[in-house]
Amino acid sequence: TSMNLSAIADEMTYVSDKLVALGMVHLVGGNFSVRYGNKMAITGHRSAKRSLTGEDLFVGCVDDDTPIEGASATLDMHRTIFRRTETNAIVHAHPYYAILLSFYTNVICPIDENNIYYLGEKVYCAHAPAFMRWATLSDEIAHLLTLSPATVLKWHGSFAIGSSLNEALNTTQALDQAARLIIDTRQLEPHLGPATLPQYAKHNSFNVSDEDPIQGKQ
């Protein structure tokens, strides 16, 4: 059985349209990939992702570092994530509230039931050493995605994984809503007093120590 590029392209178009409509990517922003066995299909560099066809995707091997001409500049990051996790799909997007919160914290801790369920107790942020040098973070991003199905590149965007692109889209939505709830509860505190958090929200993104889960990783 071979990879159905036409079906993958249709799903990528759907996910891209959703993300654009939700304000979580620019029209040519973001990138997506799907794994099938040891093969992977990924979107092109700075490509508009409307009405994609199988011919718009770039296919290569997960366990091979051979460059794929025309593929997204994040190809190596996607390959590393596939190697380090069991995921079948990756969505890189630019969710506004998650990015906004990354200006203030290195750990985003959901405070509501739904997003703790989807994301876990903590979503970690990584930061590039220089402008647009996030491609150097492949190992760090892959490691953080073993701790939560989403991670944030500070000041830039997110990576989310799932068994399908739709699941990774759901995770991206959960991340952005989790961040928005944190921000909005803080904004309401001067007017309504401190928010009452559920007992199972064990952490607060504004109080948690700047722990670095990358230090001492395996």
mmCIF file of N, CA and C in Angstrom, residues 124-177:
data_model
loop_
_atom_site.group_PDB
_atom_site.id
_atom_site.type_symbol
_atom_site.label_atom_id
_atom_site.label_comp_id
_atom_site.label_asym_id
_atom_site.label_seq_id
_atom_site.Cartn_x
_atom_site.Cartn_y
_atom_site.Cartn_z
ATOM 1 N N TYR A 124 5.687 23.341 27.143
ATOM 2 C CA TYR A 124 6.953 24.053 27.274
ATOM 3 C C TYR A 124 7.265 24.895 26.034
ATOM 4 N N CYS A 125 8.000 25.966 26.263
ATOM 5 C CA CYS A 125 8.432 26.858 25.187
ATOM 6 C C CYS A 125 9.927 26.696 24.967
ATOM 7 N N ALA A 126 10.333 26.778 23.726
ATOM 8 C CA ALA A 126 11.750 26.802 23.365
ATOM 9 C C ALA A 126 12.019 28.108 22.634
ATOM 10 N N HIS A 127 13.261 28.551 22.637
ATOM 11 C CA HIS A 127 13.556 29.777 21.895
ATOM 12 C C HIS A 127 14.824 29.625 21.067
ATOM 13 N N ALA A 128 14.782 30.224 19.900
ATOM 14 C CA ALA A 128 15.900 30.156 18.954
ATOM 15 C C ALA A 128 17.035 31.067 19.416
ATOM 16 N N PRO A 129 18.278 30.744 19.039
ATOM 17 C CA PRO A 129 19.413 31.559 19.470
ATOM 18 C C PRO A 129 19.525 32.892 18.740
ATOM 19 N N ALA A 130 18.847 33.022 17.616
ATOM 20 C CA ALA A 130 18.924 34.265 16.839
ATOM 21 C C ALA A 130 17.705 34.341 15.920
ATOM 22 N N PHE A 131 17.551 35.451 15.243
ATOM 23 C CA PHE A 131 16.386 35.697 14.388
ATOM 24 C C PHE A 131 16.190 34.590 13.356
ATOM 25 N N MET A 132 14.998 33.998 13.367
ATOM 26 C CA MET A 132 14.598 32.954 12.409
ATOM 27 C C MET A 132 15.564 31.771 12.376
ATOM 28 N N ARG A 133 16.182 31.496 13.516
ATOM 29 C CA ARG A 133 17.104 30.359 13.593
ATOM 30 C C ARG A 133 16.453 29.163 14.299
ATOM 31 N N TRP A 134 15.115 29.083 14.216
ATOM 32 C CA TRP A 134 14.423 28.011 14.909
ATOM 33 C C TRP A 134 14.720 26.638 14.341
ATOM 34 N N ALA A 135 15.274 26.577 13.128
ATOM 35 C CA ALA A 135 15.598 25.265 12.556
ATOM 36 C C ALA A 135 16.682 24.549 13.365
ATOM 37 N N THR A 136 17.407 25.309 14.204
ATOM 38 C CA THR A 136 18.443 24.698 15.051
ATOM 39 C C THR A 136 17.835 23.986 16.263
ATOM 40 N N LEU A 137 16.519 24.089 16.423
ATOM 41 C CA LEU A 137 15.863 23.560 17.619
ATOM 42 C C LEU A 137 15.256 22.173 17.416
ATOM 43 N N SER A 138 15.606 21.497 16.333
ATOM 44 C CA SER A 138 14.955 20.215 16.013
ATOM 45 C C SER A 138 14.934 19.256 17.190
ATOM 46 N N ASP A 139 16.079 19.025 17.820
ATOM 47 C CA ASP A 139 16.145 18.062 18.924
ATOM 48 C C ASP A 139 15.319 18.524 20.117
ATOM 49 N N GLU A 140 15.414 19.831 20.436
ATOM 50 C CA GLU A 140 14.673 20.358 21.577
ATOM 51 C C GLU A 140 13.167 20.259 21.372
ATOM 52 N N ILE A 141 12.712 20.655 20.184
ATOM 53 C CA ILE A 141 11.280 20.606 19.889
ATOM 54 C C ILE A 141 10.780 19.160 19.942
ATOM 55 N N ALA A 142 11.519 18.246 19.359
ATOM 56 C CA ALA A 142 11.111 16.837 19.377
ATOM 57 C C ALA A 142 11.034 16.318 20.813
ATOM 58 N N HIS A 143 11.993 16.700 21.645
ATOM 59 C CA HIS A 143 11.970 16.275 23.041
ATOM 60 C C HIS A 143 10.755 16.835 23.769
ATOM 61 N N LEU A 144 10.458 18.115 23.574
ATOM 62 C CA LEU A 144 9.319 18.734 24.258
ATOM 63 C C LEU A 144 8.000 18.100 23.830
ATOM 64 N N LEU A 145 7.948 17.593 22.607
ATOM 65 C CA LEU A 145 6.731 16.939 22.117
ATOM 66 C C LEU A 145 6.581 15.517 22.661
ATOM 67 N N THR A 146 7.566 15.015 23.386
ATOM 68 C CA THR A 146 7.379 13.766 24.129
ATOM 69 C C THR A 146 6.760 14.045 25.495
ATOM 70 N N LEU A 147 6.733 15.327 25.907
ATOM 71 C CA LEU A 147 6.176 15.728 27.204
ATOM 72 C C LEU A 147 4.747 16.239 27.086
ATOM 73 N N SER A 148 4.394 16.771 25.937
ATOM 74 C CA SER A 148 3.055 17.291 25.650
ATOM 75 C C SER A 148 2.869 17.217 24.144
ATOM 76 N N PRO A 149 1.622 17.085 23.648
ATOM 77 C CA PRO A 149 1.421 17.035 22.197
ATOM 78 C C PRO A 149 1.565 18.392 21.514
ATOM 79 N N ALA A 150 1.912 19.415 22.273
ATOM 80 C CA ALA A 150 2.165 20.738 21.679
ATOM 81 C C ALA A 150 3.374 21.362 22.337
ATOM 82 N N THR A 151 4.045 22.220 21.605
ATOM 83 C CA THR A 151 5.135 23.019 22.155
ATOM 84 C C THR A 151 5.140 24.359 21.436
ATOM 85 N N VAL A 152 5.746 25.345 22.058
ATOM 86 C CA VAL A 152 5.739 26.711 21.519
ATOM 87 C C VAL A 152 7.160 27.161 21.232
ATOM 88 N N LEU A 153 7.371 27.725 20.051
ATOM 89 C CA LEU A 153 8.604 28.446 19.757
ATOM 90 C C LEU A 153 8.351 29.883 20.197
ATOM 91 N N LYS A 154 9.062 30.312 21.225
ATOM 92 C CA LYS A 154 8.820 31.648 21.762
ATOM 93 C C LYS A 154 8.881 32.692 20.658
ATOM 94 N N TRP A 155 7.926 33.598 20.695
ATOM 95 C CA TRP A 155 7.840 34.733 19.780
ATOM 96 C C TRP A 155 7.548 34.324 18.334
ATOM 97 N N HIS A 156 7.216 33.062 18.090
ATOM 98 C CA HIS A 156 7.076 32.612 16.694
ATOM 99 C C HIS A 156 5.812 31.804 16.440
ATOM 100 N N GLY A 157 5.650 30.648 17.071
ATOM 101 C CA GLY A 157 4.528 29.787 16.729
ATOM 102 C C GLY A 157 4.530 28.499 17.516
ATOM 103 N N SER A 158 3.844 27.497 17.004
ATOM 104 C CA SER A 158 3.702 26.236 17.730
ATOM 105 C C SER A 158 3.937 25.048 16.812
ATOM 106 N N PHE A 159 4.257 23.927 17.435
ATOM 107 C CA PHE A 159 4.221 22.628 16.780
ATOM 108 C C PHE A 159 3.256 21.758 17.556
ATOM 109 N N ALA A 160 2.378 21.066 16.850
ATOM 110 C CA ALA A 160 1.434 20.146 17.481
ATOM 111 C C ALA A 160 1.447 18.838 16.701
ATOM 112 N N ILE A 161 1.269 17.739 17.431
ATOM 113 C CA ILE A 161 1.309 16.426 16.804
ATOM 114 C C ILE A 161 0.008 15.687 17.064
ATOM 115 N N GLY A 162 -0.234 14.643 16.266
ATOM 116 C CA GLY A 162 -1.435 13.848 16.454
ATOM 117 C C GLY A 162 -1.431 12.638 15.552
ATOM 118 N N SER A 163 -2.431 11.783 15.733
ATOM 119 C CA SER A 163 -2.548 10.603 14.878
ATOM 120 C C SER A 163 -2.987 10.988 13.470
ATOM 121 N N SER A 164 -3.535 12.218 13.336
ATOM 122 C CA SER A 164 -3.938 12.754 12.039
ATOM 123 C C SER A 164 -3.739 14.266 12.075
ATOM 124 N N LEU A 165 -3.816 14.888 10.906
ATOM 125 C CA LEU A 165 -3.714 16.347 10.860
ATOM 126 C C LEU A 165 -4.869 17.003 11.609
ATOM 127 N N ASN A 166 -6.051 16.403 11.541
ATOM 128 C CA ASN A 166 -7.192 16.957 12.269
ATOM 129 C C ASN A 166 -6.960 16.935 13.774
ATOM 130 N N GLU A 167 -6.349 15.876 14.264
ATOM 131 C CA GLU A 167 -6.053 15.820 15.697
ATOM 132 C C GLU A 167 -5.005 16.867 16.073
ATOM 133 N N ALA A 168 -3.996 17.049 15.222
ATOM 134 C CA ALA A 168 -2.979 18.074 15.478
ATOM 135 C C ALA A 168 -3.589 19.479 15.402
ATOM 136 N N LEU A 169 -4.578 19.656 14.519
ATOM 137 C CA LEU A 169 -5.317 20.922 14.461
ATOM 138 C C LEU A 169 -6.069 21.146 15.770
ATOM 139 N N ASN A 170 -6.749 20.119 16.274
ATOM 140 C CA ASN A 170 -7.469 20.221 17.539
ATOM 141 C C ASN A 170 -6.514 20.610 18.672
ATOM 142 N N THR A 171 -5.329 20.022 18.677
ATOM 143 C CA THR A 171 -4.334 20.329 19.706
ATOM 144 C C THR A 171 -3.884 21.779 19.606
ATOM 145 N N THR A 172 -3.717 22.273 18.375
ATOM 146 C CA THR A 172 -3.343 23.674 18.183
ATOM 147 C C THR A 172 -4.428 24.598 18.713
ATOM 148 N N GLN A 173 -5.682 24.264 18.433
ATOM 149 C CA GLN A 173 -6.804 25.049 18.971
ATOM 150 C C GLN A 173 -6.807 25.013 20.498
ATOM 151 N N ALA A 174 -6.566 23.833 21.067
ATOM 152 C CA ALA A 174 -6.543 23.702 22.525
ATOM 153 C C ALA A 174 -5.447 24.579 23.124
ATOM 154 N N LEU A 175 -4.285 24.569 22.507
ATOM 155 C CA LEU A 175 -3.173 25.396 22.992
ATOM 156 C C LEU A 175 -3.540 26.865 22.999
ATOM 157 N N ASP A 176 -4.129 27.339 21.912
ATOM 158 C CA ASP A 176 -4.438 28.761 21.835
ATOM 159 C C ASP A 176 -5.545 29.143 22.818
ATOM 160 N N GLN A 177 -6.552 28.255 22.968
ATOM 161 C CA GLN A 177 -7.617 28.555 23.924
ATOM 162 C C GLN A 177 -7.085 28.521 25.357
#
